[in-house]
Structure formats: structure tokens, C-alpha cells
């Protein structure tokens, strides 16, 4: 029965063309250090280029969120992080992607824009002054909570 259920569940998750249409998780890190949070300026796709985001990326099969986030930050910023508590609500993205954010602290390395246009540390006051048009739409709702975290820090 368990095998049958699994087969049905697996089959239901495949489209007619065999593509996988199950939701995929994307994870993003709010790296906080010295009262500031690190935002990264996206290089692509065109509609998001130049906008600030919490850095991160897709969770690959077999990875926990924390593993995926550590890997993404290593790849994108060349830094090692310790992943902490979840922040904010999950955000539904187009293409059945679900975005999750976590607090993080730097363990080693200096974050660099290896895949982004730029990286910058923002204080709560600087976040409040940020034009929301310059923030990736999916990340906009997290700004007030990020300000609160920095106010407490
Ligand atoms: N995304 C949105 N906000 C974020 C992150 C890390 C990602 N803070 C969206 C952009 C892409 C998708 O998730 O549509 C996958 O992210 P990536 O692998 O292009 O970074
Ligand atoms: Mg990414």
C-alpha cells in the first residue's frame, strides 16, 4: 500500500510531458553582523537585475534548507554561514517556487559579489530609506521584520 501510494503520489506530481510540477523550495539568508543585514543586488534575470535581495537559491534534492543555504552562500558570496531561525512568512513565487528566509551569522570569509552586481550591509535606518522598487518583489514584505531584527540587535 505504501508503495502504491508513493507511485500514485509520484505519478500525480508529473505533468503529461513528464516534467516535475511539485513545488520547489528556494531559501534566502538574512546575514546579520554588527547591527546590519547583507543584501545582494541581482544580476539576472533582466526584470530583477539591479534589485536587492536576501541572497540564496534553490534547494536541491536531498538537501535540508540549512545545507542548501550554506551551499548557496558559499557559491554566491564565498563566505561560510551558520543558519539560524526562520524569519517572515513564506512567499509563493511564479513557477511553483516557494521562498523561505532564515537568519544567519557569518562564520568565516568576507561576503563578495561573486554572482551578484554588488553586496552591501544595510542598517535598519538604511533599510527604511530603501526604495521598494529597488527590492526584489518577493523580498519586499520581509523589510519591516528585518528592521525589527536590526533594532533589537
Ligand atoms: N528569489 C527571490 N528572492 C530571493 C531569492 C534568493 C530568490 N531572495 C527568486 C528568484 C528566482 C528564484 O527565486 O526566481 C531562484 O533564485 P536564484 O536561484 O535565481 O537565486
Ligand atoms: Mg541565488
PDB file of C-alpha atoms and ligand atoms in Angstrom:
ATOM      1  CA  UNK A   1       0.000   0.000   0.000  1.00  0.00           C
ATOM      2  CA  UNK A   2       2.806   2.379   0.908  1.00  0.00           C
ATOM      3  CA  UNK A   3       4.492   1.672  -2.431  1.00  0.00           C
ATOM      4  CA  UNK A   4       1.218   2.148  -4.315  1.00  0.00           C
ATOM      5  CA  UNK A   5       0.566   5.451  -2.550  1.00  0.00           C
ATOM      6  CA  UNK A   6       4.067   6.566  -3.382  1.00  0.00           C
ATOM      7  CA  UNK A   7       3.618   5.590  -7.029  1.00  0.00           C
ATOM      8  CA  UNK A   8       0.336   7.465  -7.225  1.00  0.00           C
ATOM      9  CA  UNK A   9       1.827  10.497  -5.484  1.00  0.00           C
ATOM     10  CA  UNK A  10       4.847  10.392  -7.783  1.00  0.00           C
ATOM     11  CA  UNK A  11       2.710   9.995 -10.872  1.00  0.00           C
ATOM     12  CA  UNK A  12       0.452  12.846  -9.797  1.00  0.00           C
ATOM     13  CA  UNK A  13       3.492  15.054  -9.477  1.00  0.00           C
ATOM     14  CA  UNK A  14       4.494  14.571 -13.108  1.00  0.00           C
ATOM     15  CA  UNK A  15       2.895  16.505 -15.894  1.00  0.00           C
ATOM     16  CA  UNK A  16       1.789  14.851 -19.127  1.00  0.00           C
ATOM     17  CA  UNK A  17       5.181  15.670 -20.609  1.00  0.00           C
ATOM     18  CA  UNK A  18       6.983  14.055 -17.661  1.00  0.00           C
ATOM     19  CA  UNK A  19       8.127  17.342 -16.131  1.00  0.00           C
ATOM     20  CA  UNK A  20       8.064  17.589 -12.340  1.00  0.00           C
ATOM     21  CA  UNK A  21       5.419  20.073 -11.203  1.00  0.00           C
ATOM     22  CA  UNK A  22       5.865  19.682  -7.439  1.00  0.00           C
ATOM     23  CA  UNK A  23       6.638  22.905  -5.549  1.00  0.00           C
ATOM     24  CA  UNK A  24      10.335  23.654  -5.203  1.00  0.00           C
ATOM     25  CA  UNK A  25      11.832  25.434  -2.235  1.00  0.00           C
ATOM     26  CA  UNK A  26      14.094  28.465  -2.529  1.00  0.00           C
ATOM     27  CA  UNK A  27      15.973  29.644   0.581  1.00  0.00           C
ATOM     28  CA  UNK A  28      17.354  33.087   1.365  1.00  0.00           C
ATOM     29  CA  UNK A  29      19.690  34.285   4.131  1.00  0.00           C
ATOM     30  CA  UNK A  30      19.351  37.378   6.313  1.00  0.00           C
ATOM     31  CA  UNK A  31      23.013  37.513   7.336  1.00  0.00           C
ATOM     32  CA  UNK A  32      23.227  39.892  10.300  1.00  0.00           C
ATOM     33  CA  UNK A  33      26.516  41.261  11.551  1.00  0.00           C
ATOM     34  CA  UNK A  34      27.253  44.302  13.720  1.00  0.00           C
ATOM     35  CA  UNK A  35      23.676  45.620  13.519  1.00  0.00           C
ATOM     36  CA  UNK A  36      23.442  45.376   9.733  1.00  0.00           C
ATOM     37  CA  UNK A  37      21.959  42.923   7.256  1.00  0.00           C
ATOM     38  CA  UNK A  38      23.615  41.937   3.997  1.00  0.00           C
ATOM     39  CA  UNK A  39      21.642  42.492   0.808  1.00  0.00           C
ATOM     40  CA  UNK A  40      22.851  41.426  -2.621  1.00  0.00           C
ATOM     41  CA  UNK A  41      21.997  43.115  -5.900  1.00  0.00           C
ATOM     42  CA  UNK A  42      20.761  40.630  -8.508  1.00  0.00           C
ATOM     43  CA  UNK A  43      22.498  40.405 -11.879  1.00  0.00           C
ATOM     44  CA  UNK A  44      19.716  38.398 -13.571  1.00  0.00           C
ATOM     45  CA  UNK A  45      17.103  37.789 -14.873  1.00  0.00           C
ATOM     46  CA  UNK A  46      16.580  41.112 -16.661  1.00  0.00           C
ATOM     47  CA  UNK A  47      13.411  42.014 -14.722  1.00  0.00           C
ATOM     48  CA  UNK A  48      15.199  41.539 -11.378  1.00  0.00           C
ATOM     49  CA  UNK A  49      18.629  42.877 -12.393  1.00  0.00           C
ATOM     50  CA  UNK A  50      19.748  45.751 -10.167  1.00  0.00           C
ATOM     51  CA  UNK A  51      17.253  44.903  -7.408  1.00  0.00           C
ATOM     52  CA  UNK A  52      18.335  43.974  -3.867  1.00  0.00           C
ATOM     53  CA  UNK A  53      17.540  40.582  -2.323  1.00  0.00           C
ATOM     54  CA  UNK A  54      18.430  38.343   0.554  1.00  0.00           C
ATOM     55  CA  UNK A  55      20.969  36.071  -1.180  1.00  0.00           C
ATOM     56  CA  UNK A  56      20.230  32.378  -1.668  1.00  0.00           C
ATOM     57  CA  UNK A  57      18.815  29.936  -4.184  1.00  0.00           C
ATOM     58  CA  UNK A  58      17.075  26.673  -4.880  1.00  0.00           C
ATOM     59  CA  UNK A  59      17.139  23.706  -2.533  1.00  0.00           C
ATOM     60  CA  UNK A  60      18.446  20.636  -4.381  1.00  0.00           C
ATOM     61  CA  UNK A  61      17.010  17.179  -3.783  1.00  0.00           C
ATOM     62  CA  UNK A  62      18.312  15.562  -0.614  1.00  0.00           C
ATOM     63  CA  UNK A  63      19.380  18.854   0.957  1.00  0.00           C
ATOM     64  CA  UNK A  64      17.966  20.401   4.121  1.00  0.00           C
ATOM     65  CA  UNK A  65      17.170  24.117   3.925  1.00  0.00           C
ATOM     66  CA  UNK A  66      20.214  24.855   6.084  1.00  0.00           C
ATOM     67  CA  UNK A  67      22.510  22.787   3.854  1.00  0.00           C
ATOM     68  CA  UNK A  68      21.168  24.425   0.707  1.00  0.00           C
ATOM     69  CA  UNK A  69      21.523  27.904   2.173  1.00  0.00           C
ATOM     70  CA  UNK A  70      25.089  27.293   3.332  1.00  0.00           C
ATOM     71  CA  UNK A  71      25.975  25.986  -0.139  1.00  0.00           C
ATOM     72  CA  UNK A  72      24.311  28.891  -1.934  1.00  0.00           C
ATOM     73  CA  UNK A  73      26.072  31.480   0.236  1.00  0.00           C
ATOM     74  CA  UNK A  74      29.417  29.716  -0.315  1.00  0.00           C
ATOM     75  CA  UNK A  75      28.801  29.739  -4.108  1.00  0.00           C
ATOM     76  CA  UNK A  76      27.357  33.244  -4.366  1.00  0.00           C
ATOM     77  CA  UNK A  77      29.335  35.146  -1.731  1.00  0.00           C
ATOM     78  CA  UNK A  78      32.364  32.983  -0.889  1.00  0.00           C
ATOM     79  CA  UNK A  79      31.502  33.006   2.813  1.00  0.00           C
ATOM     80  CA  UNK A  80      30.583  30.386   5.418  1.00  0.00           C
ATOM     81  CA  UNK A  81      27.451  30.953   7.484  1.00  0.00           C
ATOM     82  CA  UNK A  82      25.629  29.438  10.421  1.00  0.00           C
ATOM     83  CA  UNK A  83      21.906  29.231   9.617  1.00  0.00           C
ATOM     84  CA  UNK A  84      19.540  30.296  12.394  1.00  0.00           C
ATOM     85  CA  UNK A  85      15.808  30.737  12.900  1.00  0.00           C
ATOM     86  CA  UNK A  86      13.296  31.221  10.181  1.00  0.00           C
ATOM     87  CA  UNK A  87      12.063  34.751   9.544  1.00  0.00           C
ATOM     88  CA  UNK A  88       8.954  36.084   7.892  1.00  0.00           C
ATOM     89  CA  UNK A  89       6.255  34.227   6.068  1.00  0.00           C
ATOM     90  CA  UNK A  90       6.990  32.003   3.123  1.00  0.00           C
ATOM     91  CA  UNK A  91       6.423  33.682  -0.226  1.00  0.00           C
ATOM     92  CA  UNK A  92       4.857  31.968  -3.230  1.00  0.00           C
ATOM     93  CA  UNK A  93       6.787  32.682  -6.429  1.00  0.00           C
ATOM     94  CA  UNK A  94       5.795  32.006 -10.034  1.00  0.00           C
ATOM     95  CA  UNK A  95       6.766  28.574 -11.442  1.00  0.00           C
ATOM     96  CA  UNK A  96       5.709  26.748  -8.237  1.00  0.00           C
ATOM     97  CA  UNK A  97       8.671  28.057  -6.260  1.00  0.00           C
ATOM     98  CA  UNK A  98       8.241  28.705  -2.530  1.00  0.00           C
ATOM     99  CA  UNK A  99      10.662  31.152  -0.925  1.00  0.00           C
ATOM    100  CA  UNK A 100      11.771  30.808   2.726  1.00  0.00           C
ATOM    101  CA  UNK A 101      14.073  33.144   4.688  1.00  0.00           C
ATOM    102  CA  UNK A 102      16.356  32.361   7.613  1.00  0.00           C
ATOM    103  CA  UNK A 103      18.527  34.397   9.911  1.00  0.00           C
ATOM    104  CA  UNK A 104      22.235  33.680   9.574  1.00  0.00           C
ATOM    105  CA  UNK A 105      25.580  34.681  11.041  1.00  0.00           C
ATOM    106  CA  UNK A 106      28.965  34.791   9.354  1.00  0.00           C
ATOM    107  CA  UNK A 107      31.351  32.046  10.408  1.00  0.00           C
ATOM    108  CA  UNK A 108      34.218  32.931   8.082  1.00  0.00           C
ATOM    109  CA  UNK A 109      35.048  34.840   4.954  1.00  0.00           C
ATOM    110  CA  UNK A 110      34.039  38.263   3.704  1.00  0.00           C
ATOM    111  CA  UNK A 111      30.925  38.213   1.505  1.00  0.00           C
ATOM    112  CA  UNK A 112      31.741  39.242  -2.066  1.00  0.00           C
ATOM    113  CA  UNK A 113      29.536  39.675  -5.143  1.00  0.00           C
ATOM    114  CA  UNK A 114      30.695  36.534  -6.992  1.00  0.00           C
ATOM    115  CA  UNK A 115      27.354  36.150  -8.811  1.00  0.00           C
ATOM    116  CA  UNK A 116      25.643  39.446  -7.937  1.00  0.00           C
ATOM    117  CA  UNK A 117      26.268  43.005  -9.158  1.00  0.00           C
ATOM    118  CA  UNK A 118      27.082  44.165  -5.635  1.00  0.00           C
ATOM    119  CA  UNK A 119      26.671  43.335  -1.955  1.00  0.00           C
ATOM    120  CA  UNK A 120      26.045  45.922   0.737  1.00  0.00           C
ATOM    121  CA  UNK A 121      25.456  45.970   4.508  1.00  0.00           C
ATOM    122  CA  UNK A 122      22.284  47.871   5.487  1.00  0.00           C
ATOM    123  CA  UNK A 123      21.428  49.295   8.906  1.00  0.00           C
ATOM    124  CA  UNK A 124      17.750  49.465   9.934  1.00  0.00           C
ATOM    125  CA  UNK A 125      17.695  53.176   9.015  1.00  0.00           C
ATOM    126  CA  UNK A 126      19.215  52.444   5.610  1.00  0.00           C
ATOM    127  CA  UNK A 127      16.651  49.678   5.018  1.00  0.00           C
ATOM    128  CA  UNK A 128      13.827  52.089   5.845  1.00  0.00           C
ATOM    129  CA  UNK A 129      15.178  54.537   3.261  1.00  0.00           C
ATOM    130  CA  UNK A 130      15.457  51.871   0.564  1.00  0.00           C
ATOM    131  CA  UNK A 131      13.050  52.423  -2.335  1.00  0.00           C
ATOM    132  CA  UNK A 132      10.905  49.267  -2.562  1.00  0.00           C
ATOM    133  CA  UNK A 133      11.173  49.476  -6.370  1.00  0.00           C
ATOM    134  CA  UNK A 134      14.843  48.644  -5.834  1.00  0.00           C
ATOM    135  CA  UNK A 135      13.988  45.466  -3.880  1.00  0.00           C
ATOM    136  CA  UNK A 136      13.107  42.114  -5.485  1.00  0.00           C
ATOM    137  CA  UNK A 137       9.269  41.943  -5.213  1.00  0.00           C
ATOM    138  CA  UNK A 138       9.289  38.615  -3.349  1.00  0.00           C
ATOM    139  CA  UNK A 139      11.527  40.073  -0.626  1.00  0.00           C
ATOM    140  CA  UNK A 140       9.649  43.353  -0.004  1.00  0.00           C
ATOM    141  CA  UNK A 141       7.367  42.055   2.763  1.00  0.00           C
ATOM    142  CA  UNK A 142      10.382  40.981   4.832  1.00  0.00           C
ATOM    143  CA  UNK A 143      11.780  44.524   5.187  1.00  0.00           C
ATOM    144  CA  UNK A 144       9.791  45.538   8.320  1.00  0.00           C
ATOM    145  CA  UNK A 145      10.789  42.332  10.116  1.00  0.00           C
ATOM    146  CA  UNK A 146      14.424  42.812   9.091  1.00  0.00           C
ATOM    147  CA  UNK A 147      14.288  46.351  10.524  1.00  0.00           C
ATOM    148  CA  UNK A 148      12.862  44.963  13.774  1.00  0.00           C
ATOM    149  CA  UNK A 149      15.627  42.336  13.975  1.00  0.00           C
ATOM    150  CA  UNK A 150      18.273  45.032  13.475  1.00  0.00           C
ATOM    151  CA  UNK A 151      16.614  47.348  16.009  1.00  0.00           C
ATOM    152  CA  UNK A 152      16.892  44.519  18.563  1.00  0.00           C
ATOM    153  CA  UNK A 153      20.468  43.625  17.605  1.00  0.00           C
TER     154      UNK A 153
HETATM  155  N1  LIG B   1      14.315  34.607  -5.410  1.00  0.00           N
HETATM  156  C1  LIG B   1      13.695  35.668  -4.821  1.00  0.00           C
HETATM  157  N2  LIG B   1      14.196  36.249  -3.733  1.00  0.00           N
HETATM  158  C2  LIG B   1      15.338  35.768  -3.157  1.00  0.00           C
HETATM  159  C3  LIG B   1      15.990  34.642  -3.753  1.00  0.00           C
HETATM  160  C4  LIG B   1      17.261  34.081  -3.164  1.00  0.00           C
HETATM  161  C5  LIG B   1      15.428  34.077  -4.887  1.00  0.00           C
HETATM  162  N3  LIG B   1      15.806  36.353  -2.045  1.00  0.00           N
HETATM  163  C6  LIG B   1      13.740  34.013  -6.620  1.00  0.00           C
HETATM  164  C7  LIG B   1      14.464  34.433  -7.872  1.00  0.00           C
HETATM  165  C8  LIG B   1      14.329  33.249  -8.758  1.00  0.00           C
HETATM  166  C9  LIG B   1      14.235  32.061  -7.806  1.00  0.00           C
HETATM  167  O1  LIG B   1      13.854  32.600  -6.550  1.00  0.00           O
HETATM  168  O2  LIG B   1      13.092  33.325  -9.458  1.00  0.00           O
HETATM  169  C10 LIG B   1      15.504  31.242  -7.692  1.00  0.00           C
HETATM  170  O3  LIG B   1      16.521  32.054  -7.139  1.00  0.00           O
HETATM  171  P1  LIG B   1      18.013  32.053  -7.753  1.00  0.00           P
HETATM  172  O4  LIG B   1      18.463  30.623  -7.788  1.00  0.00           O
HETATM  173  O5  LIG B   1      17.920  32.671  -9.128  1.00  0.00           O
HETATM  174  O6  LIG B   1      18.804  32.901  -6.799  1.00  0.00           O
HETATM  175 MG1  LIG B   2      20.656  32.970  -5.985  1.00  0.00          MG
END
